[in-house]
mmCIF file of C-alpha atoms and ligand atoms in Angstrom:
data_model
loop_
_atom_site.group_PDB
_atom_site.id
_atom_site.type_symbol
_atom_site.label_atom_id
_atom_site.label_comp_id
_atom_site.label_asym_id
_atom_site.label_seq_id
_atom_site.Cartn_x
_atom_site.Cartn_y
_atom_site.Cartn_z
ATOM 1 C CA MET A 276 -9.835 28.317 17.292
ATOM 2 C CA TRP A 277 -11.739 30.993 15.384
ATOM 3 C CA ARG A 278 -9.266 30.626 12.505
ATOM 4 C CA GLN A 279 -10.150 26.938 12.150
ATOM 5 C CA ALA A 280 -13.872 27.741 12.257
ATOM 6 C CA LEU A 281 -13.380 30.440 9.602
ATOM 7 C CA ARG A 282 -11.397 28.019 7.431
ATOM 8 C CA ARG A 283 -14.232 25.463 7.683
ATOM 9 C CA VAL A 284 -16.817 28.079 6.662
ATOM 10 C CA VAL A 285 -14.690 29.235 3.687
ATOM 11 C CA ARG A 286 -14.127 25.596 2.636
ATOM 12 C CA GLY A 287 -17.879 24.922 2.900
ATOM 13 C CA VAL A 288 -18.725 27.938 0.703
ATOM 14 C CA LEU A 289 -16.038 27.008 -1.859
ATOM 15 C CA ASP A 290 -17.291 23.383 -1.971
ATOM 16 C CA LEU A 291 -20.765 24.730 -2.733
ATOM 17 C CA PHE A 292 -19.578 26.575 -5.858
ATOM 18 C CA TYR A 293 -16.640 24.323 -6.799
ATOM 19 C CA PRO A 294 -17.470 20.774 -5.592
ATOM 20 C CA PRO A 295 -14.271 18.734 -5.096
ATOM 21 C CA LEU A 296 -13.609 16.265 -7.916
ATOM 22 C CA CYS A 297 -11.681 12.985 -8.006
ATOM 23 C CA LEU A 298 -8.130 13.626 -9.265
ATOM 24 C CA LEU A 299 -8.247 10.450 -11.359
ATOM 25 C CA CYS A 300 -11.723 10.216 -12.922
ATOM 26 C CA GLY A 301 -13.132 13.720 -12.371
ATOM 27 C CA ALA A 302 -16.298 12.446 -10.619
ATOM 28 C CA ASP A 303 -17.832 14.458 -7.749
ATOM 29 C CA LEU A 304 -16.400 13.364 -4.395
ATOM 30 C CA ASP A 305 -18.699 12.352 -1.527
ATOM 31 C CA HIS A 306 -18.266 14.184 1.758
ATOM 32 C CA HIS A 307 -16.294 11.241 3.235
ATOM 33 C CA GLU A 308 -13.880 11.085 0.259
ATOM 34 C CA SER A 309 -10.779 13.178 -0.213
ATOM 35 C CA LEU A 310 -8.854 13.771 -3.465
ATOM 36 C CA VAL A 311 -9.624 10.337 -4.994
ATOM 37 C CA CYS A 312 -13.023 8.595 -5.118
ATOM 38 C CA SER A 313 -13.537 5.161 -3.542
ATOM 39 C CA ALA A 314 -14.009 3.496 -6.947
ATOM 40 C CA CYS A 315 -10.633 4.780 -8.213
ATOM 41 C CA LEU A 316 -8.927 3.804 -4.937
ATOM 42 C CA ALA A 317 -10.309 0.271 -5.297
ATOM 43 C CA ARG A 318 -8.897 0.096 -8.848
ATOM 44 C CA LEU A 319 -5.301 1.053 -7.898
ATOM 45 C CA PRO A 320 -2.915 -1.725 -9.053
ATOM 46 C CA LEU A 321 -1.829 -2.735 -5.539
ATOM 47 C CA ILE A 322 0.432 -5.753 -5.108
ATOM 48 C CA GLY A 323 -1.372 -8.733 -3.594
ATOM 49 C CA PRO A 324 -0.108 -11.671 -1.530
ATOM 50 C CA SER A 325 1.142 -13.434 -4.677
ATOM 51 C CA SER A 326 4.436 -11.559 -4.851
ATOM 52 C CA CYS A 327 8.128 -12.247 -4.261
ATOM 53 C CA PRO A 328 8.799 -12.066 -0.485
ATOM 54 C CA ARG A 329 12.176 -10.413 -1.089
ATOM 55 C CA CYS A 330 11.476 -7.810 -3.794
ATOM 56 C CA SER A 331 7.632 -7.538 -4.000
ATOM 57 C CA ARG A 332 7.643 -8.366 -7.735
ATOM 58 C CA PRO A 333 4.140 -9.657 -8.571
ATOM 59 C CA LEU A 334 4.161 -13.381 -9.318
ATOM 60 C CA HIS A 335 1.638 -14.759 -11.725
ATOM 61 C CA SER A 336 1.586 -18.365 -10.568
ATOM 62 C CA PRO A 337 -1.231 -19.357 -8.169
ATOM 63 C CA ASN A 338 1.240 -20.680 -5.559
ATOM 64 C CA GLY A 339 3.771 -17.941 -6.147
ATOM 65 C CA HIS A 340 3.620 -16.314 -2.721
ATOM 66 C CA ALA A 341 5.934 -18.893 -1.149
ATOM 67 C CA HIS A 342 8.758 -18.537 -3.684
ATOM 68 C CA LEU A 343 11.408 -16.038 -4.660
ATOM 69 C CA CYS A 344 11.054 -14.593 -8.173
ATOM 70 C CA GLY A 345 13.504 -15.567 -10.935
ATOM 71 C CA PRO A 346 15.909 -12.580 -10.569
ATOM 72 C CA CYS A 347 15.992 -12.976 -6.733
ATOM 73 C CA ARG A 348 16.834 -16.678 -7.057
ATOM 74 C CA LEU A 349 19.889 -15.663 -9.103
ATOM 75 C CA THR A 350 21.116 -13.063 -6.549
ATOM 76 C CA ALA A 351 22.778 -14.628 -3.513
ATOM 77 C CA ARG A 352 23.532 -11.468 -1.485
ATOM 78 C CA PRO A 353 21.453 -8.469 -2.618
ATOM 79 C CA VAL A 354 22.434 -4.997 -1.395
ATOM 80 C CA LEU A 355 18.843 -4.451 -0.249
ATOM 81 C CA ASP A 356 17.768 -7.298 1.988
ATOM 82 C CA ARG A 357 14.091 -6.636 1.218
ATOM 83 C CA VAL A 358 11.968 -4.383 -0.998
ATOM 84 C CA VAL A 359 8.405 -3.598 0.089
ATOM 85 C CA ALA A 360 6.293 -2.028 -2.677
ATOM 86 C CA CYS A 361 2.655 -0.941 -2.457
ATOM 87 C CA GLY A 362 1.729 -1.384 -6.068
ATOM 88 C CA GLU A 363 2.739 -1.514 -9.694
ATOM 89 C CA PHE A 364 3.863 1.651 -11.466
ATOM 90 C CA ARG A 365 0.958 1.822 -13.902
ATOM 91 C CA ALA A 366 -2.657 3.021 -14.211
ATOM 92 C CA GLY A 367 -4.005 5.175 -11.347
ATOM 93 C CA LEU A 368 -0.983 4.745 -9.089
ATOM 94 C CA ARG A 369 1.314 6.033 -11.816
ATOM 95 C CA GLN A 370 -1.007 9.028 -12.380
ATOM 96 C CA LEU A 371 -1.050 9.875 -8.660
ATOM 97 C CA ILE A 372 2.744 9.635 -8.364
ATOM 98 C CA HIS A 373 3.118 11.927 -11.396
ATOM 99 C CA LEU A 374 0.736 14.474 -9.868
ATOM 100 C CA PHE A 375 2.592 14.287 -6.537
ATOM 101 C CA LYS A 376 6.078 14.534 -7.986
ATOM 102 C CA TYR A 377 5.930 16.525 -11.215
ATOM 103 C CA ARG A 378 2.783 18.624 -10.678
ATOM 104 C CA ARG A 379 3.917 19.267 -7.092
ATOM 105 C CA CYS A 380 0.594 18.178 -5.519
ATOM 106 C CA GLN A 381 1.926 17.988 -1.965
ATOM 107 C CA CYS A 382 -1.669 17.459 -0.755
ATOM 108 C CA LEU A 383 -1.324 13.832 -1.948
ATOM 109 C CA ALA A 384 1.321 13.097 0.712
ATOM 110 C CA PRO A 385 -1.109 11.838 3.421
ATOM 111 C CA LEU A 386 -2.988 9.555 1.000
ATOM 112 C CA LEU A 387 0.147 8.050 -0.576
ATOM 113 C CA GLY A 388 2.156 8.015 2.664
ATOM 114 C CA ASN A 389 -0.576 6.154 4.531
ATOM 115 C CA LEU A 390 -0.945 3.695 1.650
ATOM 116 C CA LEU A 391 2.750 2.865 2.005
ATOM 117 C CA ALA A 392 2.557 2.741 5.816
ATOM 118 C CA GLN A 393 -0.339 0.293 5.623
ATOM 119 C CA ARG A 394 1.500 -1.948 3.165
ATOM 120 C CA CYS A 395 4.593 -2.035 5.429
ATOM 121 C CA LEU A 396 2.363 -2.929 8.378
ATOM 122 C CA THR A 397 0.596 -5.826 6.632
ATOM 123 C CA THR A 398 3.894 -7.262 5.341
ATOM 124 C CA GLN A 399 5.537 -6.938 8.798
ATOM 125 C CA ALA A 400 8.309 -4.869 7.274
ATOM 126 C CA TYR A 401 8.850 -2.785 10.436
ATOM 127 C CA CYS A 402 10.398 -5.648 12.470
ATOM 128 C CA ASP A 403 13.725 -4.703 14.118
ATOM 129 C CA LEU A 404 13.923 -1.429 12.193
ATOM 130 C CA ASP A 405 15.872 1.497 13.716
ATOM 131 C CA TRP A 406 15.676 4.250 11.086
ATOM 132 C CA LEU A 407 13.644 5.427 8.114
ATOM 133 C CA ALA A 408 15.877 7.200 5.590
ATOM 134 C CA PRO A 409 14.161 9.014 2.698
ATOM 135 C CA ILE A 410 16.293 9.059 -0.466
ATOM 136 C CA PRO A 411 17.656 12.623 -0.457
ATOM 137 C CA LEU A 412 17.187 15.080 -3.315
ATOM 138 C CA HIS A 413 19.877 17.510 -4.375
ATOM 139 C CA TRP A 414 19.068 20.865 -2.764
ATOM 140 C CA MET A 415 18.539 22.511 -6.172
ATOM 141 C CA ARG A 416 15.888 19.971 -7.192
ATOM 142 C CA GLN A 417 14.244 20.193 -3.800
ATOM 143 C CA ARG A 418 14.077 23.973 -4.108
ATOM 144 C CA TRP A 419 12.425 23.628 -7.539
ATOM 145 C CA ARG A 420 9.867 21.074 -6.302
ATOM 146 C CA GLY A 421 9.338 22.714 -2.926
ATOM 147 C CA PHE A 422 9.544 19.405 -1.060
ATOM 148 C CA ASN A 423 11.227 16.012 -1.173
ATOM 149 C CA GLN A 424 8.528 13.498 -2.122
ATOM 150 C CA ALA A 425 10.423 10.632 -0.427
ATOM 151 C CA ARG A 426 10.637 12.572 2.859
ATOM 152 C CA GLU A 427 6.914 13.390 2.708
ATOM 153 C CA LEU A 428 6.089 9.670 2.324
ATOM 154 C CA ALA A 429 8.542 8.701 5.071
ATOM 155 C CA ARG A 430 6.926 11.183 7.496
ATOM 156 C CA TYR A 431 3.635 9.274 7.302
ATOM 157 C CA VAL A 432 5.357 5.887 7.594
ATOM 158 C CA SER A 433 7.154 7.226 10.677
ATOM 159 C CA LEU A 434 3.915 8.524 12.208
ATOM 160 C CA ALA A 435 2.216 5.143 11.697
ATOM 161 C CA SER A 436 5.128 2.982 12.851
ATOM 162 C CA GLY A 437 6.898 5.114 15.482
ATOM 163 C CA ILE A 438 10.229 4.506 13.689
ATOM 164 C CA PRO A 439 12.253 7.740 13.624
ATOM 165 C CA LEU A 440 13.422 9.533 10.475
ATOM 166 C CA LEU A 441 17.175 9.694 10.000
ATOM 167 C CA PRO A 442 18.086 13.388 10.489
ATOM 168 C CA ARG A 443 17.903 15.323 7.218
ATOM 169 C CA SER A 444 21.559 16.348 7.396
ATOM 170 C CA ALA A 445 22.875 12.798 7.962
ATOM 171 C CA LEU A 446 22.376 11.361 4.457
ATOM 172 C CA ARG A 447 22.797 13.904 1.682
ATOM 173 C CA ARG A 448 22.949 14.004 -2.099
ATOM 174 C CA VAL A 449 26.274 15.705 -2.678
ATOM 175 C CA ARG A 450 26.256 15.734 -6.458
ATOM 176 C CA ARG A 451 23.600 16.847 -8.903
ATOM 177 C CA THR A 452 22.604 13.990 -11.219
ATOM 178 C CA THR A 453 20.666 13.680 -14.471
ATOM 179 C CA PRO A 454 17.086 12.504 -13.763
ATOM 180 C CA GLN A 455 17.262 8.670 -13.900
ATOM 181 C CA VAL A 456 14.114 8.484 -16.031
ATOM 182 C CA ARG A 457 16.120 9.704 -19.057
ATOM 183 C CA LEU A 458 18.842 7.028 -18.798
ATOM 184 C CA THR A 459 19.415 3.370 -19.671
ATOM 185 C CA ALA A 460 19.976 0.793 -16.887
ATOM 186 C CA ALA A 461 23.779 0.982 -17.262
ATOM 187 C CA GLY A 462 23.694 4.778 -17.428
ATOM 188 C CA ARG A 463 21.638 4.970 -14.209
ATOM 189 C CA ALA A 464 24.250 3.142 -12.108
ATOM 190 C CA ALA A 465 27.066 5.368 -13.413
ATOM 191 C CA ASN A 466 24.914 8.482 -12.954
ATOM 192 C CA VAL A 467 24.427 7.968 -9.179
ATOM 193 C CA ALA A 468 27.882 6.544 -8.323
ATOM 194 C CA GLY A 469 29.312 8.724 -5.535
ATOM 195 C CA ALA A 470 26.183 10.910 -5.445
ATOM 196 C CA PHE A 471 25.426 10.308 -1.731
ATOM 197 C CA ALA A 472 27.372 10.965 1.460
ATOM 198 C CA LEU A 473 26.730 10.148 5.091
ATOM 199 C CA SER A 474 27.840 12.890 7.461
ATOM 200 C CA SER A 475 27.100 11.030 10.722
ATOM 201 C CA PRO A 476 28.169 7.393 10.238
ATOM 202 C CA HIS A 477 27.955 6.680 13.994
ATOM 203 C CA LEU A 478 24.158 7.090 13.779
ATOM 204 C CA VAL A 479 23.712 4.078 11.511
ATOM 205 C CA ARG A 480 26.489 1.776 12.759
ATOM 206 C CA GLY A 481 24.923 -1.558 13.776
ATOM 207 C CA THR A 482 21.381 -0.420 12.890
ATOM 208 C CA ARG A 483 18.726 -1.592 10.436
ATOM 209 C CA VAL A 484 17.638 1.116 8.023
ATOM 210 C CA ALA A 485 14.711 1.319 5.587
ATOM 211 C CA LEU A 486 15.219 3.672 2.667
ATOM 212 C CA VAL A 487 11.997 5.303 1.458
ATOM 213 C CA ASP A 488 11.319 6.371 -2.136
ATOM 214 C CA ASP A 489 8.399 6.857 -4.526
ATOM 215 C CA VAL A 490 9.305 4.518 -7.407
ATOM 216 C CA LEU A 491 11.718 1.634 -7.924
ATOM 217 C CA THR A 492 12.831 1.140 -11.526
ATOM 218 C CA THR A 493 16.275 -0.466 -11.839
ATOM 219 C CA GLY A 494 17.171 0.099 -8.180
ATOM 220 C CA ALA A 495 20.371 1.980 -9.061
ATOM 221 C CA THR A 496 19.627 4.971 -6.784
ATOM 222 C CA SER A 497 18.467 2.947 -3.773
ATOM 223 C CA SER A 498 21.343 0.462 -4.149
ATOM 224 C CA GLU A 499 23.881 3.301 -4.198
ATOM 225 C CA CYS A 500 22.328 4.785 -1.022
ATOM 226 C CA ALA A 501 22.292 1.325 0.593
ATOM 227 C CA ARG A 502 25.999 0.844 -0.184
ATOM 228 C CA VAL A 503 26.820 4.140 1.580
ATOM 229 C CA LEU A 504 24.877 2.985 4.671
ATOM 230 C CA LEU A 505 26.392 -0.519 4.652
ATOM 231 C CA ARG A 506 29.920 0.900 4.307
ATOM 232 C CA ALA A 507 29.213 2.982 7.433
ATOM 233 C CA GLY A 508 28.321 -0.199 9.332
ATOM 234 C CA ALA A 509 24.527 -0.501 8.963
ATOM 235 C CA SER A 510 23.651 -4.148 9.615
ATOM 236 C CA ALA A 511 20.845 -4.281 7.001
ATOM 237 C CA VAL A 512 19.155 -1.951 4.532
ATOM 238 C CA ARG A 513 15.687 -2.462 3.075
ATOM 239 C CA LEU A 514 13.596 -0.296 0.776
ATOM 240 C CA PHE A 515 9.974 0.901 1.053
ATOM 241 C CA VAL A 516 8.507 2.258 -2.204
ATOM 242 C CA LEU A 517 5.078 3.233 -3.431
ATOM 243 C CA ALA A 518 5.447 1.516 -6.770
ATOM 244 C CA ARG A 519 7.700 -0.738 -8.754
HETATM 245 ZN ZN1 ZN B 38 -12.372 8.565 -9.265
HETATM 246 ZN ZN1 ZN B 39 12.148 -11.121 -6.113
#
């Protein structure tokens, strides 16, 4: 109890000399704001109702919300039955994800995790779901970063939805891979082939699983993870991501 009180006093004194600033625009934060100011939050490029119902790709036609996007219309049986994305990987959302992932700002986990949880709630993406499975990092990369950003996001989605996290040891990255960001689309698929293993297939047999990740680019990593789960008998795999 006294520790919490002491922490509040120290925080109050520090705020007096070093007022907290918005991570995106550098403006002073009001007492009700945390990490990012309200104006910057309102400017995040979040995906609106006019988006593909299967993959969340923004559609730019006024009546677009009822239709699948072009690439989805050409894919009869996708590996991921649905992709739910919060926003587009640009502007402030891109900056926040970079701070979270590459500058190791773990303090952004509640803000970003709750953003994703809220998006999943409004798009009714939790229906019939049994597990949340964060895309695993290789242990060496996780040691470097100090945390797995996908697991941090999934923790907040789990708290908001009540859907349990697949145990950490169940789905593992068994091979170290080159960071996908440095590769072409074809190179990405080859890079992650055989990179994941499921140690407890009985856990996912007959269940619906949502993979959780920070960014979707070509989908090579999430598709490879989904294939491992489907081979073990998962009945459906979807993907929740912050940005695409
Ligand atoms: Zn700001
Ligand atoms: Zn689509």
